[in-house]
Coordinates of C-alpha atoms and ligand atoms in Angstrom, one line a residue:
X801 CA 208.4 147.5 42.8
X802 CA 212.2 146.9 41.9
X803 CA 214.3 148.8 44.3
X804 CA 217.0 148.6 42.3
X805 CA 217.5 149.1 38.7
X806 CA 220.0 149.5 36.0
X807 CA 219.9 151.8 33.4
X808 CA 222.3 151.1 30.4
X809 CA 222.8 153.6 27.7
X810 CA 223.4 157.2 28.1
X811 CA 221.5 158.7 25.6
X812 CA 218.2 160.3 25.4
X813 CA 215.9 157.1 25.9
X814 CA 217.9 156.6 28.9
X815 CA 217.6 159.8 30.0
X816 CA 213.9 160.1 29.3
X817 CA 213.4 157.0 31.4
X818 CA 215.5 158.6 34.5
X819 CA 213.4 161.6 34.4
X820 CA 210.1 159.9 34.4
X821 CA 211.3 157.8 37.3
X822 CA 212.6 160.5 39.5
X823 CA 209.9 163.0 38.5
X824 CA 207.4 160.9 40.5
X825 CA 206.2 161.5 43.9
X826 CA 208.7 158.3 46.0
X827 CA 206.8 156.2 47.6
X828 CA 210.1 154.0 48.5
X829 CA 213.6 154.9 48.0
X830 CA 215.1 153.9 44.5
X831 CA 218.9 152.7 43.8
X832 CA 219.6 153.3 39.9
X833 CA 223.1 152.6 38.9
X834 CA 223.2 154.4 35.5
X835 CA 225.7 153.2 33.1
X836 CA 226.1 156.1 30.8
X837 CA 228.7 154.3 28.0
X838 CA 232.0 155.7 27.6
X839 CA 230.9 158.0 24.2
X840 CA 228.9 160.8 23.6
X841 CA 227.9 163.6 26.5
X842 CA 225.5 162.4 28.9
X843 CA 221.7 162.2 27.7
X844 CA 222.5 163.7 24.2
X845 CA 224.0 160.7 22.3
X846 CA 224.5 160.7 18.8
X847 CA 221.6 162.6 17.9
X848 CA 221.8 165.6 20.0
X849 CA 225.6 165.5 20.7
X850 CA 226.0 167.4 17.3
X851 CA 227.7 170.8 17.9
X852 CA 226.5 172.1 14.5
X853 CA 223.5 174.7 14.3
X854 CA 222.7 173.4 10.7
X855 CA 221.5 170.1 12.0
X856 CA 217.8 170.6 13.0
X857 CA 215.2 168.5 14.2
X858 CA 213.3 166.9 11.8
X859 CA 210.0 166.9 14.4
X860 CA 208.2 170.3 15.3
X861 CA 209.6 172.1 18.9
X862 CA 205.9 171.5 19.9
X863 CA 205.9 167.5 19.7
X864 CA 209.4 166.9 21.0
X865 CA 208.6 167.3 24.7
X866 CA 210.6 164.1 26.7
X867 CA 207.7 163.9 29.0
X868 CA 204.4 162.1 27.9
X869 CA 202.3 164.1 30.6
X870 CA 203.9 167.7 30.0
X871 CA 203.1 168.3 25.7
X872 CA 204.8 171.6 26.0
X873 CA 208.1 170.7 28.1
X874 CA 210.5 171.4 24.7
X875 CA 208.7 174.2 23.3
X876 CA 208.8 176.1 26.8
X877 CA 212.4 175.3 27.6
X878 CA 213.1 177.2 24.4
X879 CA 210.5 179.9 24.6
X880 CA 212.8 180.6 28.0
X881 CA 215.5 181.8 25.8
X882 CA 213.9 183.0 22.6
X883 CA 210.2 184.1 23.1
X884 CA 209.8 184.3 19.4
X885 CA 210.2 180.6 18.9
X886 CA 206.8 179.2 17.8
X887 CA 205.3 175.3 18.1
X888 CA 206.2 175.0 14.2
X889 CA 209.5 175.6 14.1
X890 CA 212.1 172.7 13.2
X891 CA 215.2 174.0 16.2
X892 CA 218.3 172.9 15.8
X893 CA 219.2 169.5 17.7
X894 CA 221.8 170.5 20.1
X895 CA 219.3 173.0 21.6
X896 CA 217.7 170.4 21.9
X897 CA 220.6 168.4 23.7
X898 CA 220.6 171.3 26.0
X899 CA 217.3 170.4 26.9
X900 CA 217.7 166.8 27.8
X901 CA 220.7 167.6 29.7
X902 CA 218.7 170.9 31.8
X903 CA 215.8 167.6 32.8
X904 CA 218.6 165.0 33.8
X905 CA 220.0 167.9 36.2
X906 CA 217.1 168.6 37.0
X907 CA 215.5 164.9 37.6
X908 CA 219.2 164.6 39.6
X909 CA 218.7 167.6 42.3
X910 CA 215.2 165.6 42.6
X911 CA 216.6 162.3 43.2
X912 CA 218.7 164.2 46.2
X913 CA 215.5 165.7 47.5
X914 CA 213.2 162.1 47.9
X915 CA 215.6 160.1 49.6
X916 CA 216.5 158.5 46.0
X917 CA 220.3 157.0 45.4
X918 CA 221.7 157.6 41.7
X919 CA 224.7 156.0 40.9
X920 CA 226.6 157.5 37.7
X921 CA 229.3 155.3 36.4
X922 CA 230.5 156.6 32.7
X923 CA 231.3 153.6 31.5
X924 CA 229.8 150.8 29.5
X925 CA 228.3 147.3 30.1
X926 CA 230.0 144.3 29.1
X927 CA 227.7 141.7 30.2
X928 CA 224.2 141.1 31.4
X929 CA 223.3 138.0 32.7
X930 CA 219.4 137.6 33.6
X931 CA 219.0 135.3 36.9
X932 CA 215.4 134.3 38.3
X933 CA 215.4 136.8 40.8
X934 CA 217.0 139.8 39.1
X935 CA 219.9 140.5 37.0
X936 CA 224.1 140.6 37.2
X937 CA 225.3 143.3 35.3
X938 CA 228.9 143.0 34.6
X939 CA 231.4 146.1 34.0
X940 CA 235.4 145.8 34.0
X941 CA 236.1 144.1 37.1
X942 CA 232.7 144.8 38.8
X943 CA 229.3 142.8 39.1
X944 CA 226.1 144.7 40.3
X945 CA 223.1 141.9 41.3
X946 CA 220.2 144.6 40.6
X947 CA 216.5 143.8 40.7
X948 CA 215.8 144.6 37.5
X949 CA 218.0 145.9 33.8
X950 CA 216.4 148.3 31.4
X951 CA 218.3 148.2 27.8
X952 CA 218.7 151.8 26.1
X953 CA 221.4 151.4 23.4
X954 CA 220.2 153.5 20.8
X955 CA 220.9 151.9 17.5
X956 CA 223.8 149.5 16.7
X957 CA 227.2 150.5 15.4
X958 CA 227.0 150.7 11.6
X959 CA 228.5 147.9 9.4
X960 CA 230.3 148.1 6.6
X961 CA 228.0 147.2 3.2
X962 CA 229.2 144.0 1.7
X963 CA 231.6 144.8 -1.8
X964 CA 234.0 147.3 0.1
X965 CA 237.1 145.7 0.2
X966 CA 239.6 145.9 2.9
X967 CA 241.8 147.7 1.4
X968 CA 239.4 150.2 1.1
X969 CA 238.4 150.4 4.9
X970 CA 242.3 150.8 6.3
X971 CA 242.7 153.5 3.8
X972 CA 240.3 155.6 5.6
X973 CA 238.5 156.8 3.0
X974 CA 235.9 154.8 3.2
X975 CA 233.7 155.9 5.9
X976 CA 231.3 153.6 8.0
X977 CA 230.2 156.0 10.8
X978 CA 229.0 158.8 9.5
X979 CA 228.4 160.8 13.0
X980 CA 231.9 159.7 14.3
X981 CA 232.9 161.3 10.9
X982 CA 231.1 164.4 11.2
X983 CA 232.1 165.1 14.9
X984 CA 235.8 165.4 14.1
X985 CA 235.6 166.9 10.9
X986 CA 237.5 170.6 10.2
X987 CA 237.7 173.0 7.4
X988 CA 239.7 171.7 4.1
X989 CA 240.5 172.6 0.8
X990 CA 241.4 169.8 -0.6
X991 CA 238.5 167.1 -0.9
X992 CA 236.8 167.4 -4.7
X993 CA 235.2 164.4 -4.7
X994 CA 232.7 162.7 -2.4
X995 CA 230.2 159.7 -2.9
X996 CA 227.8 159.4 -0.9
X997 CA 225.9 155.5 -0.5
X998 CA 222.0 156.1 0.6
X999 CA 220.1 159.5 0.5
X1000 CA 218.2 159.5 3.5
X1001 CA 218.2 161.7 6.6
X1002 CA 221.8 161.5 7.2
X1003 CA 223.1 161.8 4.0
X1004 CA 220.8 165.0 4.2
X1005 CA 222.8 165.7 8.0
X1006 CA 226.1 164.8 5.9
X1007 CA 226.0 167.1 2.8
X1008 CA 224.8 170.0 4.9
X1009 CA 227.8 169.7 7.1
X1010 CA 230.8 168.9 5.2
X1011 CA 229.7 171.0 1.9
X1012 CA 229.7 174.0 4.4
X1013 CA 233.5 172.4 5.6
X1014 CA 234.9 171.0 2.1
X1015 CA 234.2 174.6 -0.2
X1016 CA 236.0 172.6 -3.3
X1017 CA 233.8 169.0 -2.7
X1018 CA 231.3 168.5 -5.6
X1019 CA 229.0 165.6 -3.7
X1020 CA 227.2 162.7 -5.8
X1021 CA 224.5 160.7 -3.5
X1022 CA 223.6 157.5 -4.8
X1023 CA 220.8 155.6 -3.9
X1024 CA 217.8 152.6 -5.3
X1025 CA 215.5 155.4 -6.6
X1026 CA 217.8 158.3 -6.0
X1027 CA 215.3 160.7 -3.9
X1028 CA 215.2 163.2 -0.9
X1029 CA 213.0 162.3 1.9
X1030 CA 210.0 164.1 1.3
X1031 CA 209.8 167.8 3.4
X1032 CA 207.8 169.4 5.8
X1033 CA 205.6 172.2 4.5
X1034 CA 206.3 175.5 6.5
X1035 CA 203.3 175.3 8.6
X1036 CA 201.6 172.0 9.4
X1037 CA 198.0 171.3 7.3
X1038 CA 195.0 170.7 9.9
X1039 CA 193.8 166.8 9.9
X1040 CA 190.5 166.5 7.8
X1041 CA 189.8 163.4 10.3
X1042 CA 191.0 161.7 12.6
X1043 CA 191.7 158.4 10.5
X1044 CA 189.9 156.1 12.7
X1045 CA 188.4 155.1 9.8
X1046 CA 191.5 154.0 7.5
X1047 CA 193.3 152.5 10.6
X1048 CA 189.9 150.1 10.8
X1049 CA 190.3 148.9 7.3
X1050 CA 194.3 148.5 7.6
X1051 CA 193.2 146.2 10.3
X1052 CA 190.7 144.1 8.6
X1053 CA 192.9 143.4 5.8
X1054 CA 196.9 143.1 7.2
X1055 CA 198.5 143.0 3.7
X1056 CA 200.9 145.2 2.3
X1057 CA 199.7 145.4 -0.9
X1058 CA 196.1 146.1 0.2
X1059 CA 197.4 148.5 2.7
X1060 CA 199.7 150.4 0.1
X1061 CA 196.1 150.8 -2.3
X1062 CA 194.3 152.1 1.0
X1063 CA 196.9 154.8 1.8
X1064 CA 196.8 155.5 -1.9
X1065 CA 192.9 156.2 -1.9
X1066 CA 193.2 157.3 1.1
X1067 CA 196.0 160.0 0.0
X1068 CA 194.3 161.0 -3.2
X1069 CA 191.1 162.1 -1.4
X1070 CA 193.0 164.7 1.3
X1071 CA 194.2 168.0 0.8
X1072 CA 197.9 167.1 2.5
X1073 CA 198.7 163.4 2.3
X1074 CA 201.2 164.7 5.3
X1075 CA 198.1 164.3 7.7
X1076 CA 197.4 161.3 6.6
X1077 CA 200.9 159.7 7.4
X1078 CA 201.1 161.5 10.6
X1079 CA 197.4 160.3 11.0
X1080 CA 198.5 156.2 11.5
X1081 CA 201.6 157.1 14.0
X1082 CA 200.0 157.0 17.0
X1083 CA 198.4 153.3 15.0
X1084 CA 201.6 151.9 13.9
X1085 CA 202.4 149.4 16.6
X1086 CA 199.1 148.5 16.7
X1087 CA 199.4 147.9 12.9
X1088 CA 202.8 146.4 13.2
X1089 CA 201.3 143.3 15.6
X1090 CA 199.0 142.6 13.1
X1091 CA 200.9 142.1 9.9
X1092 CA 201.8 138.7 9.7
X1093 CA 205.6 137.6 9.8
X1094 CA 206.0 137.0 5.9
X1095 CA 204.0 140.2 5.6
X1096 CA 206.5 142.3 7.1
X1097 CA 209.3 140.5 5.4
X1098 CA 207.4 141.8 2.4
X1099 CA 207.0 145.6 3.7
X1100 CA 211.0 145.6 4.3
X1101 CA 211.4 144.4 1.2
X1102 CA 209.4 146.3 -1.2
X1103 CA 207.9 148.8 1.2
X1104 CA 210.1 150.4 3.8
X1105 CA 212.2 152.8 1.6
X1106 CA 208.7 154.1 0.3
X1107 CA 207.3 154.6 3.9
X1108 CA 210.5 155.9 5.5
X1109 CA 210.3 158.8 2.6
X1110 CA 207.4 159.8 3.2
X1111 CA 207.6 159.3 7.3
X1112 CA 211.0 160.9 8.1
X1113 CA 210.8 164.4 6.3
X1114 CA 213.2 167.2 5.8
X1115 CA 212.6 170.3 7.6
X1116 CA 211.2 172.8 4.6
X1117 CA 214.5 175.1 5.3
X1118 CA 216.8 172.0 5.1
X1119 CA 214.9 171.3 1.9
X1120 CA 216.0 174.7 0.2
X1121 CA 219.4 173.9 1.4
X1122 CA 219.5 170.4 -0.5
X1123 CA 218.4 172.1 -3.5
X1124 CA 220.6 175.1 -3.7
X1125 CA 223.3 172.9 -3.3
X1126 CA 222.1 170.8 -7.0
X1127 CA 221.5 174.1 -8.4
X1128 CA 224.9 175.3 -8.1
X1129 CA 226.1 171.9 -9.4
X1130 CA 227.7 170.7 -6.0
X1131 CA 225.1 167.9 -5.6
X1132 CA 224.6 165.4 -8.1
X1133 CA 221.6 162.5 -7.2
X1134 CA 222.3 159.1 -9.2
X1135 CA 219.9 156.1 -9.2
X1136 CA 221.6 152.6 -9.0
X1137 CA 223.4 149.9 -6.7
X1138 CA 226.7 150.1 -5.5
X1139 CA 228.3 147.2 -6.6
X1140 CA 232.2 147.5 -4.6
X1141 CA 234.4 150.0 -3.8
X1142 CA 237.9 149.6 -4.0
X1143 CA 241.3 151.1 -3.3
X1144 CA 242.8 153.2 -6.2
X1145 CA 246.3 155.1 -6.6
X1146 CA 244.0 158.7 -6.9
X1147 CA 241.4 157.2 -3.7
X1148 CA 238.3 155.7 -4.0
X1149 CA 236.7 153.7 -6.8
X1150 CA 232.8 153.2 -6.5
X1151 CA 231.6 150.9 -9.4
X1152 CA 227.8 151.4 -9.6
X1153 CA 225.0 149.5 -11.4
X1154 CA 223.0 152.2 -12.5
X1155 CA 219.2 151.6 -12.7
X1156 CA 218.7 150.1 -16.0
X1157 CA 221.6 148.9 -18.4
X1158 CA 225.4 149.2 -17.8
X1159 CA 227.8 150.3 -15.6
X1160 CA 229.4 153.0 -13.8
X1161 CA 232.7 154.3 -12.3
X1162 CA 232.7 156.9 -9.5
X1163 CA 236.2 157.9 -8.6
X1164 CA 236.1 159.9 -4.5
X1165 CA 238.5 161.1 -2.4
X1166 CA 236.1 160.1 0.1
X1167 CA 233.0 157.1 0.1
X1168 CA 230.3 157.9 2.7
X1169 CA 228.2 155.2 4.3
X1170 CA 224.8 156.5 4.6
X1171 CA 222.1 154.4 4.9
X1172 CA 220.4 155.2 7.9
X1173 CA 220.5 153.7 11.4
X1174 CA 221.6 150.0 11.7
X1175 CA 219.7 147.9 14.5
X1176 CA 220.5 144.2 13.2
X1177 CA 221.0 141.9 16.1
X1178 CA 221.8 139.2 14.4
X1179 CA 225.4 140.4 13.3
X1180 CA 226.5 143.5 15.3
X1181 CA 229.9 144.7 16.5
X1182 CA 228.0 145.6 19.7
X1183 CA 229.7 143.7 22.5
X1184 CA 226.9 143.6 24.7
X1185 CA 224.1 142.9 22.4
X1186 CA 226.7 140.5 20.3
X1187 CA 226.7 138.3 24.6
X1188 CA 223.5 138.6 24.7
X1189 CA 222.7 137.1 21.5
X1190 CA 225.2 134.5 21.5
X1191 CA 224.5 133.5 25.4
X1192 CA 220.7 132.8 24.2
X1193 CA 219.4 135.3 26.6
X1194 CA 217.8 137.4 23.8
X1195 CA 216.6 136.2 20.9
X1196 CA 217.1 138.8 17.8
X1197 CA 214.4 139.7 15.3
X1198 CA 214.3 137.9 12.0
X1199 CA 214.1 140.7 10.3
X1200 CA 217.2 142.5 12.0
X1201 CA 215.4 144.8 13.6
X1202 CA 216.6 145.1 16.9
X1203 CA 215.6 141.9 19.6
X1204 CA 212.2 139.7 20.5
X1205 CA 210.4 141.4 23.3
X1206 CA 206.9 142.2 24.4
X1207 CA 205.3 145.8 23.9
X1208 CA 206.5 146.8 26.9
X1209 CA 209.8 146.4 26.5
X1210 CA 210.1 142.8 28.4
X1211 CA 213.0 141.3 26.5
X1212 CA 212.3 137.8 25.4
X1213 CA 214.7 134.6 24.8
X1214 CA 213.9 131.4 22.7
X1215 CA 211.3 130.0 25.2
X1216 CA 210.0 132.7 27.3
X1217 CA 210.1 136.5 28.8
X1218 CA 212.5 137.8 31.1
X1219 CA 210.9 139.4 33.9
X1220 CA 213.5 141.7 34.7
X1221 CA 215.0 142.7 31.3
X1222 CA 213.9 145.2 29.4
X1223 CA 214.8 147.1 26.4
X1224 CA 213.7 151.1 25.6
X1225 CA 214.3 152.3 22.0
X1226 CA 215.5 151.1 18.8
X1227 CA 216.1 147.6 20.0
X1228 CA 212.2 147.2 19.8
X1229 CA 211.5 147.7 16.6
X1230 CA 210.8 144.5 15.8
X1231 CA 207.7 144.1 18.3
X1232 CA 206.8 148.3 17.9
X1233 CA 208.0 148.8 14.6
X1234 CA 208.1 152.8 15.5
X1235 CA 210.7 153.1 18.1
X1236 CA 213.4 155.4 17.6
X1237 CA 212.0 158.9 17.9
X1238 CA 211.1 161.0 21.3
X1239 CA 207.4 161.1 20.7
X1240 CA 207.7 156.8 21.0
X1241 CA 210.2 157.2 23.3
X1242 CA 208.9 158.8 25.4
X1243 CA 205.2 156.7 25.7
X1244 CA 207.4 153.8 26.7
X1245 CA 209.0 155.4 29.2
X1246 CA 206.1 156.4 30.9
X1247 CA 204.9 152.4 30.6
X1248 CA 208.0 151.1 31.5
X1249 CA 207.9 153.6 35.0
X1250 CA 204.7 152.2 35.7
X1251 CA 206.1 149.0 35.6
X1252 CA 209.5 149.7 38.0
X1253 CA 207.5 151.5 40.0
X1254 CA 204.6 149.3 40.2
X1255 CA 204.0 148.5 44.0
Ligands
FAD1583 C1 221.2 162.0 13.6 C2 219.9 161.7 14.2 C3 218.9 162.6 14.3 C4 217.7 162.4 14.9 N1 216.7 163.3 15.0 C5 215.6 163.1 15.6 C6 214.6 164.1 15.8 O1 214.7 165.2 15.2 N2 213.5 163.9 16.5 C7 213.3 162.7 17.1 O2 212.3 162.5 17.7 N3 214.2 161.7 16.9 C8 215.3 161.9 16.2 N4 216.3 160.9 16.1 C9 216.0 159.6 16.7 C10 216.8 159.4 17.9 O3 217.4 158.1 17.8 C11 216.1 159.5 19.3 O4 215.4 160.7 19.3 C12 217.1 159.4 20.5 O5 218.2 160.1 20.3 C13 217.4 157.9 20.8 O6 218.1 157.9 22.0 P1 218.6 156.5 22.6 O7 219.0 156.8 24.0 O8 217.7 155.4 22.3 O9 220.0 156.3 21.7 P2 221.3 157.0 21.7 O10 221.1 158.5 21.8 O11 222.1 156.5 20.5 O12 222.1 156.6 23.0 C14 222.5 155.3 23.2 C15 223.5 155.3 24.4 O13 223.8 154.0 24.8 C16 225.2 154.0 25.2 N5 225.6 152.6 25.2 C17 225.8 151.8 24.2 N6 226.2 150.6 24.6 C18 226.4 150.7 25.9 C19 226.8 149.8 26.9 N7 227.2 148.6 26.6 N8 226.8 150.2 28.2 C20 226.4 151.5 28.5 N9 226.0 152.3 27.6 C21 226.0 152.0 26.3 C22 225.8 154.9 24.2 O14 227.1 155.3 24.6 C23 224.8 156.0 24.2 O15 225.0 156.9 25.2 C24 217.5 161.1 15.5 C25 218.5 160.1 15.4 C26 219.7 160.4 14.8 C27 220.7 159.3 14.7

């Protein structure tokens, strides 16, 4: 068992991985020092930090419990409050924040009760150095020697896309962080114009907030193929089977382009091809290990947008929303490649390849960076991860997505595993592929308990 462990991040991996600790009968005392970061309120992070009701969940209340062991944990915190609230229904996400931050109170008065020592210090990691018989983790002026150093940063700043040009970025027009954006936007008149770059579930979070804030902002959202995520229907479609069947022959033949005809067959023959995507998650690391390297370079390529459409879908209601807003001509979708953006006397200048021939020239008050979340390693603002990286003591994924580790969350370097390291959360998708939302999350935080806890 390590006695004593540090917990980086403050979000809701973090949080989740607290609770599970705490919740369990002690058989020793425990000495966390949890480093919460110094943004976002404790345990919701970015996702759950939002203070506005028009951003739901995109999961069902009944499958975003943070506990592996207790299904119904979300769905009866809400039911407390509202006893009309059924399974179904997408809630919005700072209920859900309210949640995550009752269990962390909660997993606290525990940690009092057994005899356990939490240590909260709001502030965030500079350094980690793995040892042989633990880890140092280093913040400001002070270094904790801890038995063991559990990762849970969430996804990495965003960067800005390559073709913006400088002048661009210190105009402040140009936005690369969408949710720092959106937490400190007000009510104004005067934007007309607003671009948009990716259409994915937080240019969906995006347009529903600031066309609500910006009553005079007509909104174009460009993207490759220039769709929505896919939605929800109202009420979920029953499972014809289990997909046992369909996982086997994924496995047999680990090939994108065999796996993108099975999926197709597979879709044509059931009555909601919803059930058939939510069939494989519980299958998708599984999957994941077995696609060979070049093979996965070759999803990302040609697959991933395709799949993340389909995967991530709109709540039906936020659905509506999106198209109400095209129908009164405040939303315009175009398909093409932005190829810069750059400074102009009236603000922006977006010139896009449009699918197909020619050109194109968006002029914005504002340019919106919106292409989902960024978990690249190999380049990142992050100063921890960017030590880390360049010290050689983790080793990032070749495909950017997040760093090497085992599925369980051991961090790896160049010639081996770290004992003591771990990572929670986005930082593995590269070895889980599915890692970022609370029904993953919380499955590893249940393993990676076992493993701290393990006598
Ligand atoms: C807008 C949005 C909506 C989403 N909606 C859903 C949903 O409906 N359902 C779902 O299941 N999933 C959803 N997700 C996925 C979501 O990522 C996870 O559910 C969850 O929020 C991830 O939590 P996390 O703790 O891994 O990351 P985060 O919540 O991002 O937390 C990371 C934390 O690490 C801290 N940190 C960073 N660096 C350091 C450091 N050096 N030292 C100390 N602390 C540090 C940060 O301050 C932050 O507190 C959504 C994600 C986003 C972005």
């Amino acid at each position: 068992m390590f006695r004593r462990v540090a917990l980086i991040g403050g979000g809701a991996a973090a949080a989740t991985l607290l609770s599970e600790l705490l919740d369990r009968p002690a058989t020793q005392p425990l000495h966390l020092d949890w480093y919460t970061g110094d943004t976002g309120a404790l345990a919701r992070g970015v996702a759950y930090g939002t203070h506005s009701a028009r951003h739901l969940l995109n999961v069902r209340a009944a499958s975003m419990s943070m506990f592996a062991g207790k299904p119904r944990g979300f769905l009866d915190f809400a039911q407390r409050g509202d006893a009309s609230i059924a399974g179904t229904d997408f809630l919005p996400r700072q209920l859900y924040g309210d949640y995550l931050e009752a269990e962390v109170n909660r997993a606290l008065e525990l940690a009092r009760a057994h005899g356990h020592d939490v240590h909260l210090i709001a502030h965030a990691v500079d350094a980690v150095v793995p040892e042989s018989d633990g880890v140092n983790v280093i913040c400001g002026e002070n270094s904790a020697h801890v038995d063991a150093a559990v990762l849970a940063l969430g996804a990495l700043p965003p960067q800005p896309l390559g073709g913006v040009a400088q002048a661009a970025l210190d105009s402040g027009r140009y936005v690369v962080d969408p949710w720092r954006f959106l937490a400190a936007a007000q009510p104004d008149s005067q934007p007309r114009k607003v671009v948009l770059i990716g259409l994915g579930l937080t240019a969906v979070d995006v347009l529903l907030e600031l066309s609500a804030l910006w009553p005079n902002a007509e909104f174009t959202a460009v993207s490759r193929h220039g769709l929505f995520p896919e939605a929800h229907l109202s009420k979920a479609s029953a499972p014809t089977d289990d997909g046992a069947e369909l996982v086997e022959q994924m496995l047999e033949a680990p090939e994108v382009r065999s796996w993108t005809r099975l999926l197709r067959d597979t879709t044509a023959r059931s009555t909601d091809w919803r059930t058939v995507v939510d069939g494989l998650r519980p299958h998708l690391s599984a999957l994941w290990a077995e696609l060979p390297p070049p093979e996965r370079a070759r999803f990302m390529r040609h697959a991933r947008w395709a799949w993340e459409r389909v995967r991530h879908r709109l709540p039906p209601q936020v659905e509506q929303a999106m198209h109400a807003l095209e129908q009164s001509d405040r939303l315009h979708r175009l398909r093409g490649r932005m190829r810069d953006v750059e400074l102009a006397s009236e603000g922006l200048r977006l010139n896009l390849q449009p699918n197909g021939d020619g050109s194109a020239v968006l002029p914005a008050d504002y340019v919106i960076q919106t292409v989902g979340l960024n978990t690249d390693a190999r380049r990142t603002g992050h100063p921890l991860v960017r030590q880390l990286v360049t010290n050689g003591h983790v080793a990032p994924d070749p495909l950017g997505l997040g760093c090497d580790a085992t599925a369980d969350g051991h961090l790896r370097h160049k010639d081996g595993t770290w004992p003591h390291l771990f990572a929670i959360g986005s930082l593995l998708r590269g070895t889980l592929w599915e890692s970022t939302a609370m029904p993953e999350i919380r499955v590893q935080a249940r393993h990676l308990a076992d493993i701290l806890l393990a006598p």
